[in-house]
XYZ file of C-alpha atoms in Angstrom:
563
model
C 79.765 164.198 -18.816
C 80.690 167.168 -16.635
C 82.282 169.119 -19.473
C 79.036 169.057 -21.450
C 77.028 169.841 -18.320
C 79.271 172.782 -17.487
C 79.114 174.222 -20.982
C 75.328 173.911 -21.141
C 75.077 175.476 -17.689
C 77.207 178.398 -18.901
C 75.194 178.746 -22.093
C 78.216 177.879 -24.233
C 76.503 174.817 -25.736
C 72.826 174.208 -26.471
C 70.857 172.041 -24.048
C 69.847 168.619 -25.285
C 66.339 169.497 -24.118
C 65.322 173.006 -23.148
C 62.063 173.385 -21.235
C 61.044 177.023 -21.701
C 58.808 179.300 -19.642
C 57.605 176.714 -17.125
C 56.690 177.364 -13.502
C 59.363 175.490 -11.556
C 58.289 173.849 -8.294
C 61.257 174.225 -5.957
C 60.795 171.778 -3.097
C 64.032 172.917 -1.453
C 62.976 176.530 -0.941
C 59.196 175.894 -1.029
C 58.713 178.284 -3.958
C 57.120 178.278 -7.387
C 58.572 180.639 -10.002
C 59.040 180.906 -13.750
C 62.320 179.615 -15.151
C 63.779 177.608 -18.003
C 65.199 174.159 -17.292
C 68.118 173.010 -19.449
C 68.830 169.287 -19.670
C 72.162 167.816 -20.763
C 72.239 164.072 -21.226
C 70.852 162.379 -18.114
C 71.140 165.446 -15.891
C 69.834 168.921 -15.247
C 72.385 171.473 -16.418
C 70.735 174.708 -15.371
C 67.634 176.425 -14.020
C 67.221 180.080 -14.997
C 67.263 181.835 -18.364
C 68.410 179.812 -21.376
C 67.820 180.305 -25.098
C 69.338 177.407 -27.040
C 68.374 173.783 -27.095
C 68.532 170.943 -29.598
C 64.936 170.313 -28.631
C 62.744 173.151 -27.401
C 59.695 172.380 -25.295
C 57.392 175.295 -24.557
C 56.065 174.844 -21.026
C 54.085 178.074 -20.882
C 51.194 177.547 -18.481
C 52.695 174.315 -17.179
C 54.452 173.430 -13.934
C 57.802 171.660 -13.821
C 57.745 169.193 -10.914
C 60.399 166.751 -9.662
C 59.649 163.100 -10.444
C 57.572 161.472 -7.697
C 58.983 158.721 -5.464
C 57.093 155.696 -4.114
C 59.113 154.788 -1.028
C 57.668 151.338 -0.370
C 55.690 149.071 -2.660
C 55.282 145.456 -3.670
C 55.022 145.279 -7.447
C 53.605 141.774 -7.200
C 50.580 143.096 -5.303
C 49.424 144.957 -8.407
C 49.148 141.496 -10.034
C 50.820 142.954 -13.144
C 54.155 141.871 -14.597
C 56.926 144.357 -13.661
C 57.058 146.203 -17.001
C 53.301 146.781 -16.994
C 53.377 147.962 -13.386
C 56.168 150.428 -14.087
C 54.306 151.802 -17.108
C 51.331 152.629 -14.868
C 53.550 154.344 -12.288
C 55.190 156.439 -15.014
C 51.768 157.372 -16.377
C 51.111 159.209 -13.096
C 54.550 160.745 -12.646
C 56.398 158.262 -10.450
C 59.983 158.026 -11.694
C 61.440 156.193 -8.690
C 60.266 153.018 -6.932
C 61.660 151.430 -3.796
C 60.244 147.931 -3.850
C 60.475 144.873 -1.646
C 59.964 141.670 -3.688
C 59.194 139.538 -0.668
C 55.966 138.294 -2.236
C 57.700 136.473 -5.075
C 60.626 135.599 -2.797
C 58.288 133.717 -0.467
C 57.151 131.642 -3.432
C 60.316 131.263 -5.513
C 63.269 132.434 -3.405
C 66.339 133.956 -5.048
C 65.216 133.177 -8.631
C 62.089 135.251 -7.975
C 64.136 138.260 -6.832
C 66.475 137.922 -9.792
C 63.503 137.889 -12.154
C 62.181 141.171 -10.695
C 65.611 142.779 -11.142
C 66.157 141.474 -14.664
C 62.631 142.346 -15.792
C 63.136 146.021 -14.878
C 66.780 146.586 -15.796
C 66.025 148.294 -19.126
C 62.943 150.239 -18.035
C 62.879 154.084 -17.906
C 62.401 154.230 -14.140
C 64.619 154.137 -11.063
C 63.852 150.669 -9.718
C 65.439 149.988 -6.334
C 65.077 146.607 -4.631
C 65.120 146.048 -0.874
C 66.263 142.502 -0.116
C 63.463 140.643 1.703
C 64.527 140.288 5.329
C 61.829 137.878 6.477
C 61.305 134.914 4.151
C 59.289 133.354 5.618
C 57.757 136.150 7.662
C 57.445 133.842 10.687
C 58.030 130.190 11.559
C 54.265 129.804 11.958
C 53.520 129.024 8.311
C 55.030 127.121 5.419
C 56.654 129.252 2.754
C 57.989 128.349 -0.658
C 61.491 129.399 0.333
C 63.745 130.239 3.260
C 66.283 133.031 2.758
C 68.942 133.360 5.437
C 71.672 136.004 5.663
C 74.063 133.902 3.604
C 71.540 133.564 0.769
C 70.728 137.291 0.751
C 74.446 138.048 0.777
C 74.724 136.655 -2.753
C 72.579 139.567 -3.965
C 73.931 142.363 -1.752
C 75.695 145.070 -3.701
C 74.554 144.083 -7.201
C 73.048 146.831 -9.411
C 69.512 147.692 -8.391
C 69.773 146.338 -4.833
C 69.483 149.255 -2.440
C 68.710 148.077 1.073
C 67.022 145.576 3.349
C 63.268 145.058 3.099
C 60.770 145.477 5.895
C 62.000 143.828 9.085
C 58.770 142.197 10.225
C 60.212 139.898 12.865
C 60.107 142.371 15.740
C 60.481 139.640 18.417
C 63.544 138.382 16.537
C 65.116 141.832 16.749
C 64.264 142.242 20.423
C 65.589 138.777 21.258
C 68.789 139.201 19.249
C 68.186 136.548 16.582
C 71.652 136.015 15.103
C 70.650 135.381 11.497
C 68.319 138.379 11.466
C 71.008 140.630 12.928
C 73.433 139.317 10.297
C 71.027 140.500 7.600
C 71.138 143.998 9.074
C 74.931 143.920 8.683
C 74.987 142.927 5.006
C 77.306 145.140 2.919
C 75.974 147.861 0.657
C 72.722 148.611 2.508
C 71.647 152.234 2.034
C 68.383 151.779 3.879
C 66.831 149.305 6.326
C 63.061 149.326 6.150
C 60.987 148.590 9.229
C 57.636 146.983 9.909
C 56.586 147.547 13.502
C 52.791 147.851 13.791
C 51.710 149.015 17.222
C 55.225 148.842 18.690
C 56.078 151.649 21.098
C 57.969 152.550 24.247
C 61.135 150.660 25.121
C 60.608 147.920 22.521
C 60.450 150.577 19.801
C 63.663 152.129 21.107
C 65.343 148.733 20.993
C 64.061 148.186 17.474
C 65.398 151.525 16.189
C 68.761 150.969 17.894
C 69.614 148.369 15.256
C 69.728 150.916 12.446
C 66.207 150.418 11.123
C 65.241 153.794 9.713
C 61.789 153.648 8.068
C 58.344 152.281 8.917
C 55.071 152.247 6.948
C 52.803 150.550 9.507
C 51.463 153.484 11.541
C 47.670 153.452 11.622
C 47.139 156.213 14.225
C 48.664 159.661 14.543
C 49.894 158.863 18.047
C 51.829 155.867 16.718
C 53.319 157.863 13.834
C 54.328 160.746 16.092
C 56.138 158.465 18.522
C 58.041 156.790 15.694
C 58.978 160.158 14.171
C 60.234 161.415 17.531
C 62.578 158.431 17.719
C 64.004 159.120 14.268
C 62.059 156.426 12.453
C 60.981 157.948 9.144
C 57.229 157.631 8.746
C 56.130 156.363 5.339
C 52.442 157.280 5.096
C 50.618 154.413 3.414
C 47.617 154.639 1.117
C 46.990 151.444 -0.815
C 43.996 149.414 -1.918
C 43.384 147.780 1.471
C 45.450 149.820 3.950
C 44.359 153.437 4.006
C 46.242 155.261 6.763
C 46.819 158.632 5.104
C 43.785 160.442 6.494
C 44.524 159.688 10.146
C 48.185 160.622 9.843
C 47.807 163.768 7.742
C 45.055 165.045 10.027
C 47.537 164.715 12.900
C 50.237 166.611 11.003
C 47.817 169.414 10.156
C 46.250 169.638 13.627
C 49.612 169.896 15.389
C 51.469 171.723 12.605
C 53.955 168.880 12.971
C 57.178 168.984 10.923
C 56.985 166.479 8.067
C 60.556 166.618 6.782
C 61.084 163.005 7.935
C 57.870 161.740 6.353
C 57.018 160.528 2.852
C 54.291 158.645 0.991
C 54.036 155.021 -0.073
C 51.421 152.565 -1.315
C 52.647 149.201 0.006
C 49.975 147.130 -1.818
C 47.798 148.585 -4.566
C 45.765 146.960 -7.332
C 46.568 147.819 -10.934
C 42.972 148.964 -11.534
C 43.252 151.478 -8.678
C 46.595 152.699 -10.005
C 45.204 153.153 -13.520
C 42.289 155.180 -12.126
C 44.085 157.506 -9.695
C 47.812 156.817 -9.614
C 49.818 156.082 -6.486
C 51.824 158.970 -5.038
C 49.825 161.477 -7.078
C 46.720 160.249 -5.248
C 48.491 160.607 -1.882
C 49.379 164.230 -2.657
C 45.838 165.079 -3.731
C 44.254 163.480 -0.690
C 46.734 165.111 1.700
C 46.015 168.551 0.230
C 42.263 167.961 0.529
C 42.856 167.250 4.236
C 44.557 170.612 4.726
C 48.234 169.896 4.113
C 49.857 172.755 2.145
C 50.516 171.764 -1.465
C 54.267 172.431 -1.414
C 54.589 170.458 1.812
C 52.813 167.491 0.227
C 54.930 167.739 -2.920
C 58.073 167.825 -0.804
C 57.027 164.665 1.006
C 56.561 162.981 -2.372
C 59.954 164.063 -3.727
C 62.881 165.471 -1.753
C 61.766 164.048 1.614
C 61.445 160.610 0.051
C 64.875 160.836 -1.577
C 66.570 161.931 1.634
C 64.821 159.330 3.760
C 65.726 156.493 1.386
C 69.272 157.759 0.861
C 68.797 158.312 -2.883
C 71.432 160.795 -4.077
C 70.665 163.581 -6.553
C 66.978 162.708 -6.827
C 63.854 164.519 -5.662
C 64.475 168.133 -6.711
C 65.190 170.253 -9.794
C 68.832 171.078 -9.151
C 71.796 171.533 -11.544
C 73.811 168.326 -11.717
C 70.987 166.153 -10.394
C 69.305 163.439 -12.423
C 66.815 164.848 -14.922
C 63.692 163.135 -13.600
C 60.843 165.600 -13.843
C 57.230 166.104 -14.900
C 55.271 168.721 -16.751
C 51.724 169.153 -15.464
C 48.990 171.603 -16.447
C 47.605 171.811 -12.916
C 49.096 171.180 -9.493
C 45.638 170.224 -8.279
C 45.136 167.581 -10.966
C 48.803 166.497 -11.241
C 48.218 164.672 -14.512
C 51.553 164.701 -16.378
C 51.693 165.720 -20.021
C 55.396 164.827 -20.082
C 57.502 162.578 -17.860
C 61.283 162.752 -18.134
C 63.574 160.015 -16.852
C 67.297 160.712 -17.092
C 66.581 163.487 -19.547
C 64.467 161.528 -22.002
C 60.721 161.246 -22.274
C 59.284 158.095 -20.775
C 55.556 158.435 -21.498
C 54.186 156.378 -24.348
C 57.318 154.306 -24.700
C 56.766 150.584 -25.299
C 58.460 148.919 -22.356
C 60.330 145.649 -22.931
C 58.694 142.591 -21.377
C 60.872 139.831 -19.982
C 59.241 136.415 -19.762
C 59.763 134.571 -16.464
C 61.615 131.273 -16.350
C 59.501 128.139 -16.485
C 60.286 127.521 -12.810
C 58.218 130.601 -11.914
C 55.103 129.049 -13.415
C 53.281 125.970 -12.154
C 53.980 126.872 -8.529
C 50.768 125.546 -6.930
C 51.494 122.135 -5.393
C 48.751 121.122 -2.951
C 48.451 117.704 -1.291
C 45.158 115.848 -1.885
C 42.246 117.115 0.223
C 38.497 116.631 0.307
C 35.335 118.515 1.070
C 35.593 117.148 4.603
C 38.669 119.357 5.085
C 36.205 122.246 5.490
C 33.471 120.335 7.370
C 31.394 122.195 9.947
C 31.256 119.372 12.512
C 34.443 120.696 14.103
C 32.423 123.356 15.963
C 31.106 121.787 19.181
C 28.427 123.138 21.479
C 29.751 124.275 24.826
C 33.050 125.474 23.367
C 34.082 128.978 22.293
C 35.877 129.539 19.007
C 38.074 132.467 17.898
C 36.828 134.759 15.134
C 39.013 136.948 12.917
C 37.187 140.290 12.703
C 37.889 142.534 9.700
C 38.175 146.291 10.205
C 37.242 148.273 7.047
C 40.138 150.293 5.630
C 42.686 148.520 7.831
C 44.717 145.338 7.654
C 44.816 144.969 11.428
C 42.023 142.749 12.772
C 40.181 142.297 16.046
C 40.058 139.085 18.061
C 36.444 137.993 18.400
C 34.811 134.809 19.617
C 31.633 132.785 19.106
C 30.051 129.815 20.950
C 30.150 126.596 18.950
C 26.384 126.124 19.023
C 25.892 129.403 17.096
C 28.421 128.826 14.308
C 26.040 127.110 11.847
C 23.362 129.769 12.388
C 25.816 132.652 11.859
C 27.286 131.010 8.769
C 23.802 130.603 7.355
C 22.929 134.258 8.017
C 26.160 135.511 6.405
C 27.456 137.131 9.612
C 30.311 134.631 9.629
C 32.078 132.677 6.929
C 34.676 129.971 7.140
C 38.250 130.709 6.163
C 40.960 128.191 5.367
C 44.588 128.216 4.247
C 46.046 125.252 2.329
C 49.826 124.880 2.030
C 50.628 125.124 -1.682
C 54.413 125.024 -2.076
C 55.527 121.567 -0.952
C 52.283 119.535 -0.784
C 52.632 119.064 2.979
C 48.895 118.609 3.453
C 48.740 121.335 6.120
C 45.341 123.066 6.271
C 44.308 125.696 8.804
C 40.583 126.382 9.237
C 38.902 129.205 11.142
C 36.059 131.743 11.237
C 35.855 135.227 9.731
C 33.507 138.142 10.491
C 33.090 141.366 8.521
C 33.872 139.917 5.090
C 30.209 139.985 4.108
C 30.147 136.917 1.862
C 26.612 135.525 1.964
C 26.773 132.722 -0.522
C 29.591 130.834 -2.236
C 33.378 130.956 -1.899
C 36.312 133.201 -2.775
C 39.826 131.769 -3.206
C 43.265 133.050 -4.174
C 46.973 132.217 -4.054
C 47.709 135.824 -3.107
C 47.913 135.376 0.665
C 50.512 137.499 2.409
C 53.279 136.758 2.961
C 53.848 133.075 2.283
C 51.159 133.031 -0.407
C 49.560 129.737 0.330
C 46.066 129.041 -1.017
C 43.451 130.952 0.990
C 39.713 130.405 0.650
C 36.692 131.926 2.380
C 33.257 130.392 2.012
C 29.813 129.781 3.424
C 29.739 126.038 2.787
C 32.351 123.248 2.527
C 31.395 122.226 -1.003
C 31.897 125.671 -2.517
C 35.216 126.057 -0.672
C 36.363 122.715 -2.078
C 35.372 123.667 -5.634
C 37.104 127.043 -5.340
C 40.354 125.516 -4.078
C 40.335 122.938 -6.872
C 39.790 125.665 -9.472
C 42.806 127.599 -8.182
C 44.923 124.456 -8.469
C 43.654 123.864 -12.002
C 44.766 127.297 -13.241
C 47.936 127.229 -11.095
C 47.170 130.338 -9.124
C 44.977 133.408 -9.278
C 41.537 134.551 -8.111
C 38.312 132.584 -8.324
C 34.668 132.879 -7.282
C 32.276 129.947 -6.788
C 28.530 129.940 -6.191
C 26.314 126.895 -5.660
C 29.078 124.564 -6.727
C 29.787 126.391 -10.010
C 32.767 128.559 -10.903
C 31.505 132.105 -11.445
C 34.773 133.604 -12.683
C 38.512 132.973 -12.521
C 41.416 135.334 -13.072
C 44.619 133.297 -13.600
C 47.887 134.724 -12.232
C 50.420 132.730 -14.189
C 53.621 134.119 -12.619
C 54.051 132.372 -9.252
C 50.302 132.623 -8.638
C 50.895 136.331 -7.946
C 51.129 138.214 -11.241
C 49.597 138.042 -14.680
C 51.562 138.355 -17.895
C 48.463 139.852 -19.531
C 48.565 143.491 -20.624
C 46.741 146.040 -18.423
C 44.071 146.520 -21.086
C 43.109 142.879 -20.533
C 43.955 142.525 -16.848
C 42.248 145.649 -15.470
C 38.750 144.958 -16.889
C 38.960 141.392 -15.609
C 40.058 142.604 -12.161
C 37.181 145.045 -12.008
C 34.662 142.487 -13.256
C 35.660 139.797 -10.766
C 35.600 142.326 -7.922
C 32.032 143.347 -8.808
C 31.030 139.701 -8.957
C 32.489 139.195 -5.461
C 30.393 142.109 -4.180
C 27.344 140.535 -5.830
C 27.976 137.446 -3.676
C 27.770 139.684 -0.616
C 31.390 140.643 0.018
C 31.333 144.074 1.670
C 31.842 146.940 -0.766
C 33.811 148.726 1.970
C 36.726 146.349 1.381
C 38.699 144.954 -1.515
C 37.402 141.403 -1.834
C 40.748 139.841 -2.679
C 43.398 142.085 -1.110
C 41.568 142.122 2.222
C 41.267 138.329 2.151
C 44.952 138.001 1.307
C 45.979 139.829 4.486
C 44.042 137.480 6.748
C 46.992 135.091 6.406
C 49.681 137.567 7.542
C 50.794 136.529 11.054
C 52.877 139.630 11.777
C 50.024 142.142 12.027
C 47.652 142.198 15.041
C 45.484 140.752 16.237
C 44.264 137.449 14.809
C 45.331 135.658 11.616
C 45.221 132.244 10.009
C 48.000 130.254 8.356
C 48.189 126.740 6.954
C 49.078 125.684 10.513
C 45.989 127.147 12.218
C 44.484 130.277 13.788
C 47.259 132.474 15.170
C 47.178 135.064 17.969
C 49.714 137.702 16.884
C 49.794 139.484 20.238
C 50.543 136.290 22.186
C 52.554 134.850 19.286
C 50.985 131.404 19.500
C 48.304 129.275 17.912
C 44.822 128.977 19.370
C 43.707 125.398 19.848
């Protein structure tokens, strides 16, 4: 390899691909200048003046940009099978993904993780897996699987496994949970990803002490700045439901704060949103619109990301480094005309699909239940009941309350709706029921098996009958999204892989996603939120302040259930 690289670099042999006359974006020196880029095999051989290449590509008027890096994402949250998801990322210039498959792991355990690795092994993208550290996320819900340090150890060090996924159990870290600490000591970890929303002061110090080096949960600039000061790399998140980029970038710009230890990520983003605007490309554009210098934003999306995640020889156009790069006509638009992965073009290539094992289908196993499971007679006059309050653009919630005598009235007016979570992995019969404000639903029910992180069956509705019908429809199709109105199914989008992903092509999946979302808005769901992703996060008991699981309404700050 190096002999060919050296000879191409010296001009003694023609480049395999020679990109001529492009404007090279140098994220190391923060410059843009004209140069040729010579590729030899999977690597960059030289940047300068070259004349011979087996394939010549005239890049006059184009910019040569390092491949973009998404530092933290959950492929399952796109609802697309892995190959289809990766094709969409490549379309917008992402050549490297760092992904945590804890969604499918919570449903299917180790076989789910293995499927995500096998399904991406032959794809033209750097696909790095972080082993899920918290399956289940907490002991306050029923998950489809439990992965301890011994189980994760069977995957540590295999090709494609890069680090440990987001460590959500902050109390476990602070209390020295032995199994959790054992996961942090697994061999072959290049990165340990954090998840510490709202944690600061001494607890944050104690959290970082354990070698956790990234976090994507900052929602305010003050929180991000404190984490950065303690050496915790800040991954700025902009997904479909969690939109934190504006607050954080405004802080960087206002204080002229160094961003060398910051990068971009999406966490959870719908396939339709990705098809429309991309992932990291969208982060760069939005950051620049908020006043961040273009080269600074591009650096955060490339070399910063590579350094933070410990990815060698990625993130810049450097001789000897992997030939992952883009050609774009405009740095403002950032729409790639060419995407190179390991020196070969990746755009337009038909990506191989790998069918999941039969065990990853038919995963919805719910114990018998009735309409009475959602009955309203539980709300008694003279008592006060907790209310989960949605905050638009955030996945954190507020802790509200309502007197029992007003519940029926507020449900009828659409100010409140009921929310329930049914255990769907082991048919335990566990059902948690609570109240939700800010969702906007005025009539009918919305249900899905995408319910972070244990992915039980979650349903929101204005009347028990519609909630019952919606839950039964989800069971019938073995996972997905559904809408019900006046006892009738309005629309259903099946997610045949673990109730999380669809094996349908994007050309079929995206229009259906968009159509069912518009139908949810027509039922009153607020257009300020994503009807399904927002609902899915109401079941995540590791993010403040109030959540619901199949075991009941949970106070995240006090870490206990509310009677």
